[in-house]
Amino acid sequence: MIPILRNQAAVEVKQLSKVYGSGATAFTALRDVDMRVEPGEFIMLEGPSGSGKTTLLSILGCVLSPTAGEVRLFGENVSASKDSQLPQLRLSYIGFVFQGHNLVASLSARENVMLVLQLRGWSVRAARQEAEYLLDQVGLPGKADSKPRDLSGGQRQRVAIARALAGGPPLILADEPTAALDAENGLKVTEILRQLAREQGRTVVVVTHDNRIFHLADRILHIEDGRMREAKP
């Protein structure tokens, strides 16, 4: 677990810009974005398609590099990191929950979670025990041996959350986690993420356009045309 220092932001973004392409075909996805998220906060990023939400999440997740500006995660300037350093930064800081689950179809729920733990250096035995604990934590007792094809959409997303928690990353990033779920399951999945923030001090940033879950956020940040402003929950 990354040490969390008093008065240190979990996420701090300053004058962040991202431009794709160059010359006449250049497209500016983010424009001078400033953002600060405290440890344990549950934040939602919302805005129309093409507004820059997923680009921002990808930069916070050390998947994309910004064109300009600075990104700090728990005090470390990750925007200055080399491409070769990004995989280790992701393993150290970040758990991802993807819109389409991104589970390995041939692996069981347990094995999908174990995979991340083993990448983080856990032994097979310890990874197995932790994976089963995490699956219980997200409400999937008895489903450890199930393959993704045997699980409902809501259950697959819960496996994805368990995988994101594997190894104790302090920052959880979720990209449209309720997009493929009905209202009931979408609410349940979002409540799990909020509980992680409130009870375990994880910082959770969710990209969404699902107004059914806005009331669960500590804060809502609106992005449009690459610019950010704060909205009311």
PDB file of C-alpha atoms in Angstrom:
ATOM      1  CA  MET A   1       0.000   0.000   0.000  1.00  0.00           C
ATOM      2  CA  ILE A   2       1.263   3.494  -0.871  1.00  0.00           C
ATOM      3  CA  PRO A   3       1.762   5.618   2.289  1.00  0.00           C
ATOM      4  CA  ILE A   4      -0.859   8.386   2.542  1.00  0.00           C
ATOM      5  CA  LEU A   5       0.527  11.562   4.084  1.00  0.00           C
ATOM      6  CA  ARG A   6      -1.588  14.069   5.968  1.00  0.00           C
ATOM      7  CA  ASN A   7      -2.827  16.965   3.797  1.00  0.00           C
ATOM      8  CA  GLN A   8      -1.499  15.258   0.669  1.00  0.00           C
ATOM      9  CA  ALA A   9      -3.900  15.041  -2.279  1.00  0.00           C
ATOM     10  CA  ALA A  10      -4.627  11.645  -3.761  1.00  0.00           C
ATOM     11  CA  VAL A  11      -4.867  13.226  -7.218  1.00  0.00           C
ATOM     12  CA  GLU A  12      -3.594  16.671  -8.147  1.00  0.00           C
ATOM     13  CA  VAL A  13      -3.824  17.928 -11.732  1.00  0.00           C
ATOM     14  CA  LYS A  14      -2.493  21.312 -12.827  1.00  0.00           C
ATOM     15  CA  GLN A  15      -3.021  22.966 -16.217  1.00  0.00           C
ATOM     16  CA  LEU A  16      -3.407  19.603 -17.913  1.00  0.00           C
ATOM     17  CA  SER A  17      -3.817  19.507 -21.689  1.00  0.00           C
ATOM     18  CA  LYS A  18      -3.946  16.666 -24.178  1.00  0.00           C
ATOM     19  CA  VAL A  19      -3.703  17.165 -27.939  1.00  0.00           C
ATOM     20  CA  TYR A  20      -4.053  14.330 -30.443  1.00  0.00           C
ATOM     21  CA  GLY A  21      -2.361  14.735 -33.825  1.00  0.00           C
ATOM     22  CA  SER A  22      -0.679  17.859 -35.126  1.00  0.00           C
ATOM     23  CA  GLY A  23      -1.128  20.692 -37.564  1.00  0.00           C
ATOM     24  CA  ALA A  24      -4.489  21.128 -39.270  1.00  0.00           C
ATOM     25  CA  THR A  25      -5.750  17.773 -37.968  1.00  0.00           C
ATOM     26  CA  ALA A  26      -4.855  18.384 -34.306  1.00  0.00           C
ATOM     27  CA  PHE A  27      -7.642  17.781 -31.794  1.00  0.00           C
ATOM     28  CA  THR A  28      -7.516  19.164 -28.261  1.00  0.00           C
ATOM     29  CA  ALA A  29      -9.181  16.674 -25.905  1.00  0.00           C
ATOM     30  CA  LEU A  30      -8.317  18.454 -22.634  1.00  0.00           C
ATOM     31  CA  ARG A  31      -7.716  22.169 -22.067  1.00  0.00           C
ATOM     32  CA  ASP A  32      -5.923  23.504 -18.967  1.00  0.00           C
ATOM     33  CA  VAL A  33      -7.676  21.156 -16.549  1.00  0.00           C
ATOM     34  CA  ASP A  34      -7.132  21.673 -12.819  1.00  0.00           C
ATOM     35  CA  MET A  35      -8.357  19.021 -10.389  1.00  0.00           C
ATOM     36  CA  ARG A  36      -7.722  17.950  -6.805  1.00  0.00           C
ATOM     37  CA  VAL A  37      -9.126  14.815  -5.175  1.00  0.00           C
ATOM     38  CA  GLU A  38      -8.565  13.997  -1.518  1.00  0.00           C
ATOM     39  CA  PRO A  39      -7.866  10.514  -0.113  1.00  0.00           C
ATOM     40  CA  GLY A  40     -11.139   8.685   0.486  1.00  0.00           C
ATOM     41  CA  GLU A  41     -13.204  10.845  -1.862  1.00  0.00           C
ATOM     42  CA  PHE A  42     -15.718   9.354  -4.284  1.00  0.00           C
ATOM     43  CA  ILE A  43     -15.723  11.521  -7.401  1.00  0.00           C
ATOM     44  CA  MET A  44     -17.729  11.267 -10.612  1.00  0.00           C
ATOM     45  CA  LEU A  45     -16.663  12.752 -13.953  1.00  0.00           C
ATOM     46  CA  GLU A  46     -19.599  13.409 -16.259  1.00  0.00           C
ATOM     47  CA  GLY A  47     -20.128  15.107 -19.594  1.00  0.00           C
ATOM     48  CA  PRO A  48     -21.217  14.452 -23.176  1.00  0.00           C
ATOM     49  CA  SER A  49     -19.512  11.924 -25.450  1.00  0.00           C
ATOM     50  CA  GLY A  50     -16.204  13.235 -26.715  1.00  0.00           C
ATOM     51  CA  SER A  51     -15.859  15.717 -23.859  1.00  0.00           C
ATOM     52  CA  GLY A  52     -12.519  14.338 -22.622  1.00  0.00           C
ATOM     53  CA  LYS A  53     -13.681  12.169 -19.691  1.00  0.00           C
ATOM     54  CA  THR A  54     -12.008   8.944 -20.776  1.00  0.00           C
ATOM     55  CA  THR A  55      -8.863  10.779 -21.886  1.00  0.00           C
ATOM     56  CA  LEU A  56      -8.552  12.306 -18.415  1.00  0.00           C
ATOM     57  CA  LEU A  57      -9.116   8.924 -16.758  1.00  0.00           C
ATOM     58  CA  SER A  58      -6.473   7.352 -19.011  1.00  0.00           C
ATOM     59  CA  ILE A  59      -3.960  10.028 -18.021  1.00  0.00           C
ATOM     60  CA  LEU A  60      -4.758   9.589 -14.316  1.00  0.00           C
ATOM     61  CA  GLY A  61      -4.316   5.855 -14.870  1.00  0.00           C
ATOM     62  CA  CYS A  62      -0.828   6.277 -16.365  1.00  0.00           C
ATOM     63  CA  VAL A  63      -2.029   4.853 -19.683  1.00  0.00           C
ATOM     64  CA  LEU A  64      -1.694   8.105 -21.658  1.00  0.00           C
ATOM     65  CA  SER A  65       0.832  10.898 -21.212  1.00  0.00           C
ATOM     66  CA  PRO A  66      -0.359  14.530 -21.201  1.00  0.00           C
ATOM     67  CA  THR A  67       0.758  17.021 -23.818  1.00  0.00           C
ATOM     68  CA  ALA A  68       1.241  19.672 -21.135  1.00  0.00           C
ATOM     69  CA  GLY A  69       0.620  20.091 -17.421  1.00  0.00           C
ATOM     70  CA  GLU A  70       1.273  18.015 -14.346  1.00  0.00           C
ATOM     71  CA  VAL A  71      -0.336  14.997 -12.685  1.00  0.00           C
ATOM     72  CA  ARG A  72       0.576  13.951  -9.158  1.00  0.00           C
ATOM     73  CA  LEU A  73      -0.681  10.796  -7.484  1.00  0.00           C
ATOM     74  CA  PHE A  74      -0.169  10.841  -3.716  1.00  0.00           C
ATOM     75  CA  GLY A  75       2.558  13.441  -4.163  1.00  0.00           C
ATOM     76  CA  GLU A  76       4.476  11.711  -6.962  1.00  0.00           C
ATOM     77  CA  ASN A  77       4.740  13.504 -10.300  1.00  0.00           C
ATOM     78  CA  VAL A  78       3.702  10.651 -12.596  1.00  0.00           C
ATOM     79  CA  SER A  79       3.396  12.923 -15.651  1.00  0.00           C
ATOM     80  CA  ALA A  80       7.187  13.214 -15.695  1.00  0.00           C
ATOM     81  CA  SER A  81       7.664   9.444 -15.806  1.00  0.00           C
ATOM     82  CA  LYS A  82       9.133   7.556 -18.747  1.00  0.00           C
ATOM     83  CA  ASP A  83       6.974   5.102 -20.683  1.00  0.00           C
ATOM     84  CA  SER A  84       9.007   2.236 -19.244  1.00  0.00           C
ATOM     85  CA  GLN A  85       8.022   3.328 -15.718  1.00  0.00           C
ATOM     86  CA  LEU A  86       4.268   3.467 -16.341  1.00  0.00           C
ATOM     87  CA  PRO A  87       3.461  -0.240 -15.825  1.00  0.00           C
ATOM     88  CA  GLN A  88       5.035  -0.173 -12.358  1.00  0.00           C
ATOM     89  CA  LEU A  89       3.186   3.034 -11.497  1.00  0.00           C
ATOM     90  CA  ARG A  90      -0.102   1.394 -12.469  1.00  0.00           C
ATOM     91  CA  LEU A  91       0.678  -1.634 -10.313  1.00  0.00           C
ATOM     92  CA  SER A  92       1.650   0.577  -7.369  1.00  0.00           C
ATOM     93  CA  TYR A  93      -1.189   3.073  -7.379  1.00  0.00           C
ATOM     94  CA  ILE A  94      -4.148   2.038  -9.495  1.00  0.00           C
ATOM     95  CA  GLY A  95      -6.958  -0.454  -9.793  1.00  0.00           C
ATOM     96  CA  PHE A  96      -9.080  -0.289 -12.960  1.00  0.00           C
ATOM     97  CA  VAL A  97     -12.744  -1.141 -13.425  1.00  0.00           C
ATOM     98  CA  PHE A  98     -13.503  -1.240 -17.149  1.00  0.00           C
ATOM     99  CA  GLN A  99     -16.853  -0.687 -18.843  1.00  0.00           C
ATOM    100  CA  GLY A 100     -16.722  -4.071 -20.574  1.00  0.00           C
ATOM    101  CA  HIS A 101     -15.331  -5.956 -17.534  1.00  0.00           C
ATOM    102  CA  ASN A 102     -12.221  -7.082 -19.515  1.00  0.00           C
ATOM    103  CA  LEU A 103     -12.192 -10.415 -17.708  1.00  0.00           C
ATOM    104  CA  VAL A 104     -10.194 -13.302 -19.182  1.00  0.00           C
ATOM    105  CA  ALA A 105     -12.912 -15.627 -20.508  1.00  0.00           C
ATOM    106  CA  SER A 106     -10.946 -18.830 -19.971  1.00  0.00           C
ATOM    107  CA  LEU A 107     -10.214 -18.071 -16.301  1.00  0.00           C
ATOM    108  CA  SER A 108     -12.493 -18.445 -13.300  1.00  0.00           C
ATOM    109  CA  ALA A 109     -13.501 -15.478 -11.175  1.00  0.00           C
ATOM    110  CA  ARG A 110     -10.827 -16.470  -8.656  1.00  0.00           C
ATOM    111  CA  GLU A 111      -8.145 -16.794 -11.334  1.00  0.00           C
ATOM    112  CA  ASN A 112      -9.011 -13.391 -12.841  1.00  0.00           C
ATOM    113  CA  VAL A 113      -8.339 -11.769  -9.466  1.00  0.00           C
ATOM    114  CA  MET A 114      -5.283 -13.927  -8.748  1.00  0.00           C
ATOM    115  CA  LEU A 115      -3.693 -12.853 -12.020  1.00  0.00           C
ATOM    116  CA  VAL A 116      -3.295  -9.268 -10.832  1.00  0.00           C
ATOM    117  CA  LEU A 117      -2.011 -10.340  -7.438  1.00  0.00           C
ATOM    118  CA  GLN A 118       0.622 -12.569  -9.005  1.00  0.00           C
ATOM    119  CA  LEU A 119       1.721  -9.677 -11.210  1.00  0.00           C
ATOM    120  CA  ARG A 120       2.202  -7.771  -7.965  1.00  0.00           C
ATOM    121  CA  GLY A 121       4.492 -10.509  -6.670  1.00  0.00           C
ATOM    122  CA  TRP A 122       2.120 -12.559  -4.506  1.00  0.00           C
ATOM    123  CA  SER A 123       2.625 -16.307  -4.151  1.00  0.00           C
ATOM    124  CA  VAL A 124      -0.024 -18.600  -5.661  1.00  0.00           C
ATOM    125  CA  ARG A 125      -1.289 -19.646  -2.234  1.00  0.00           C
ATOM    126  CA  ALA A 126      -1.543 -16.104  -0.873  1.00  0.00           C
ATOM    127  CA  ALA A 127      -3.127 -14.858  -4.114  1.00  0.00           C
ATOM    128  CA  ARG A 128      -5.745 -17.608  -3.972  1.00  0.00           C
ATOM    129  CA  GLN A 129      -6.704 -16.759  -0.391  1.00  0.00           C
ATOM    130  CA  GLU A 130      -6.852 -13.029  -1.089  1.00  0.00           C
ATOM    131  CA  ALA A 131      -8.875 -13.503  -4.287  1.00  0.00           C
ATOM    132  CA  GLU A 132     -11.484 -15.541  -2.415  1.00  0.00           C
ATOM    133  CA  TYR A 133     -11.636 -12.897   0.324  1.00  0.00           C
ATOM    134  CA  LEU A 134     -12.116 -10.095  -2.224  1.00  0.00           C
ATOM    135  CA  LEU A 135     -14.839 -11.988  -4.079  1.00  0.00           C
ATOM    136  CA  ASP A 136     -16.683 -12.444  -0.777  1.00  0.00           C
ATOM    137  CA  GLN A 137     -16.203  -8.746  -0.041  1.00  0.00           C
ATOM    138  CA  VAL A 138     -17.971  -7.695  -3.249  1.00  0.00           C
ATOM    139  CA  GLY A 139     -20.855 -10.093  -2.653  1.00  0.00           C
ATOM    140  CA  LEU A 140     -19.857 -13.156  -4.686  1.00  0.00           C
ATOM    141  CA  PRO A 141     -19.553 -15.997  -2.167  1.00  0.00           C
ATOM    142  CA  GLY A 142     -19.597 -19.349  -3.908  1.00  0.00           C
ATOM    143  CA  LYS A 143     -18.760 -17.890  -7.325  1.00  0.00           C
ATOM    144  CA  ALA A 144     -14.970 -18.221  -7.232  1.00  0.00           C
ATOM    145  CA  ASP A 145     -14.932 -21.179  -9.643  1.00  0.00           C
ATOM    146  CA  SER A 146     -17.399 -19.641 -12.119  1.00  0.00           C
ATOM    147  CA  LYS A 147     -16.207 -18.552 -15.558  1.00  0.00           C
ATOM    148  CA  PRO A 148     -17.356 -15.123 -16.848  1.00  0.00           C
ATOM    149  CA  ARG A 149     -19.836 -16.789 -19.247  1.00  0.00           C
ATOM    150  CA  ASP A 150     -21.634 -18.308 -16.257  1.00  0.00           C
ATOM    151  CA  LEU A 151     -22.059 -14.978 -14.453  1.00  0.00           C
ATOM    152  CA  SER A 152     -24.605 -12.204 -14.953  1.00  0.00           C
ATOM    153  CA  GLY A 153     -23.496  -8.738 -16.074  1.00  0.00           C
ATOM    154  CA  GLY A 154     -23.694  -7.447 -12.515  1.00  0.00           C
ATOM    155  CA  GLN A 155     -21.679 -10.390 -11.213  1.00  0.00           C
ATOM    156  CA  ARG A 156     -18.991  -9.930 -13.869  1.00  0.00           C
ATOM    157  CA  GLN A 157     -18.681  -6.281 -12.891  1.00  0.00           C
ATOM    158  CA  ARG A 158     -18.284  -7.314  -9.251  1.00  0.00           C
ATOM    159  CA  VAL A 159     -15.434  -9.624 -10.267  1.00  0.00           C
ATOM    160  CA  ALA A 160     -13.897  -6.652 -12.081  1.00  0.00           C
ATOM    161  CA  ILE A 161     -14.146  -4.603  -8.875  1.00  0.00           C
ATOM    162  CA  ALA A 162     -12.537  -7.411  -6.858  1.00  0.00           C
ATOM    163  CA  ARG A 163      -9.716  -7.508  -9.407  1.00  0.00           C
ATOM    164  CA  ALA A 164      -9.303  -3.722  -9.145  1.00  0.00           C
ATOM    165  CA  LEU A 165      -8.921  -4.071  -5.362  1.00  0.00           C
ATOM    166  CA  ALA A 166      -6.284  -6.794  -5.653  1.00  0.00           C
ATOM    167  CA  GLY A 167      -3.061  -5.779  -3.934  1.00  0.00           C
ATOM    168  CA  GLY A 168      -4.572  -2.764  -2.182  1.00  0.00           C
ATOM    169  CA  PRO A 169      -4.092   0.079  -4.715  1.00  0.00           C
ATOM    170  CA  PRO A 170      -5.089   3.392  -3.089  1.00  0.00           C
ATOM    171  CA  LEU A 171      -6.734   4.752  -6.268  1.00  0.00           C
ATOM    172  CA  ILE A 172      -9.633   3.045  -8.066  1.00  0.00           C
ATOM    173  CA  LEU A 173     -10.530   4.312 -11.568  1.00  0.00           C
ATOM    174  CA  ALA A 174     -13.792   3.157 -13.153  1.00  0.00           C
ATOM    175  CA  ASP A 175     -14.803   3.854 -16.757  1.00  0.00           C
ATOM    176  CA  GLU A 176     -18.605   3.714 -17.207  1.00  0.00           C
ATOM    177  CA  PRO A 177     -18.957   0.808 -14.747  1.00  0.00           C
ATOM    178  CA  THR A 178     -22.784   0.808 -14.957  1.00  0.00           C
ATOM    179  CA  ALA A 179     -23.155   1.246 -18.721  1.00  0.00           C
ATOM    180  CA  ALA A 180     -24.120  -2.370 -19.432  1.00  0.00           C
ATOM    181  CA  LEU A 181     -26.134  -2.891 -16.239  1.00  0.00           C
ATOM    182  CA  ASP A 182     -29.789  -2.426 -15.365  1.00  0.00           C
ATOM    183  CA  ALA A 183     -30.752   0.179 -12.756  1.00  0.00           C
ATOM    184  CA  GLU A 184     -30.688  -2.227  -9.792  1.00  0.00           C
ATOM    185  CA  ASN A 185     -27.300  -3.765 -10.558  1.00  0.00           C
ATOM    186  CA  GLY A 186     -25.831  -0.407 -11.556  1.00  0.00           C
ATOM    187  CA  LEU A 187     -26.811   1.012  -8.183  1.00  0.00           C
ATOM    188  CA  LYS A 188     -25.390  -1.996  -6.315  1.00  0.00           C
ATOM    189  CA  VAL A 189     -22.050  -1.789  -8.138  1.00  0.00           C
ATOM    190  CA  THR A 190     -21.788   1.948  -7.457  1.00  0.00           C
ATOM    191  CA  GLU A 191     -22.637   1.449  -3.786  1.00  0.00           C
ATOM    192  CA  ILE A 192     -19.762  -1.047  -3.524  1.00  0.00           C
ATOM    193  CA  LEU A 193     -17.383   1.576  -4.923  1.00  0.00           C
ATOM    194  CA  ARG A 194     -18.687   4.239  -2.532  1.00  0.00           C
ATOM    195  CA  GLN A 195     -18.312   1.865   0.401  1.00  0.00           C
ATOM    196  CA  LEU A 196     -14.670   1.298  -0.531  1.00  0.00           C
ATOM    197  CA  ALA A 197     -14.063   5.028  -0.353  1.00  0.00           C
ATOM    198  CA  ARG A 198     -15.866   5.534   2.948  1.00  0.00           C
ATOM    199  CA  GLU A 199     -14.777   2.440   4.856  1.00  0.00           C
ATOM    200  CA  GLN A 200     -11.325   1.714   3.435  1.00  0.00           C
ATOM    201  CA  GLY A 201     -10.153   5.206   2.502  1.00  0.00           C
ATOM    202  CA  ARG A 202      -9.705   4.302  -1.176  1.00  0.00           C
ATOM    203  CA  THR A 203      -9.947   7.211  -3.580  1.00  0.00           C
ATOM    204  CA  VAL A 204     -12.470   6.406  -6.315  1.00  0.00           C
ATOM    205  CA  VAL A 205     -12.904   8.295  -9.597  1.00  0.00           C
ATOM    206  CA  VAL A 206     -15.781   7.163 -11.824  1.00  0.00           C
ATOM    207  CA  VAL A 207     -16.418   8.298 -15.405  1.00  0.00           C
ATOM    208  CA  THR A 208     -20.138   8.096 -16.071  1.00  0.00           C
ATOM    209  CA  HIS A 209     -23.115   9.619 -17.838  1.00  0.00           C
ATOM    210  CA  ASP A 210     -25.536   7.584 -15.702  1.00  0.00           C
ATOM    211  CA  ASN A 211     -27.594  10.149 -13.787  1.00  0.00           C
ATOM    212  CA  ARG A 212     -29.209   7.323 -11.784  1.00  0.00           C
ATOM    213  CA  ILE A 213     -26.069   7.166  -9.614  1.00  0.00           C
ATOM    214  CA  PHE A 214     -25.097  10.841  -9.328  1.00  0.00           C
ATOM    215  CA  HIS A 215     -26.564  11.087  -5.809  1.00  0.00           C
ATOM    216  CA  LEU A 216     -23.907   8.682  -4.496  1.00  0.00           C
ATOM    217  CA  ALA A 217     -20.964  10.959  -5.348  1.00  0.00           C
ATOM    218  CA  ASP A 218     -19.151  13.199  -2.893  1.00  0.00           C
ATOM    219  CA  ARG A 219     -18.560  15.562  -5.805  1.00  0.00           C
ATOM    220  CA  ILE A 220     -19.424  15.648  -9.496  1.00  0.00           C
ATOM    221  CA  LEU A 221     -17.003  17.215 -11.973  1.00  0.00           C
ATOM    222  CA  HIS A 222     -18.439  18.192 -15.355  1.00  0.00           C
ATOM    223  CA  ILE A 223     -16.267  18.083 -18.472  1.00  0.00           C
ATOM    224  CA  GLU A 224     -17.289  19.613 -21.775  1.00  0.00           C
ATOM    225  CA  ASP A 225     -15.122  20.538 -24.765  1.00  0.00           C
ATOM    226  CA  GLY A 226     -12.090  19.497 -22.719  1.00  0.00           C
ATOM    227  CA  ARG A 227     -12.745  21.952 -19.899  1.00  0.00           C
ATOM    228  CA  MET A 228     -13.756  21.111 -16.345  1.00  0.00           C
ATOM    229  CA  ARG A 229     -16.085  22.671 -13.823  1.00  0.00           C
ATOM    230  CA  GLU A 230     -17.632  21.386 -10.607  1.00  0.00           C
ATOM    231  CA  ALA A 231     -21.312  20.454 -10.621  1.00  0.00           C
ATOM    232  CA  LYS A 232     -23.697  19.844  -7.744  1.00  0.00           C
ATOM    233  CA  PRO A 233     -24.472  16.200  -6.817  1.00  0.00           C
TER     234      PRO A 233
END
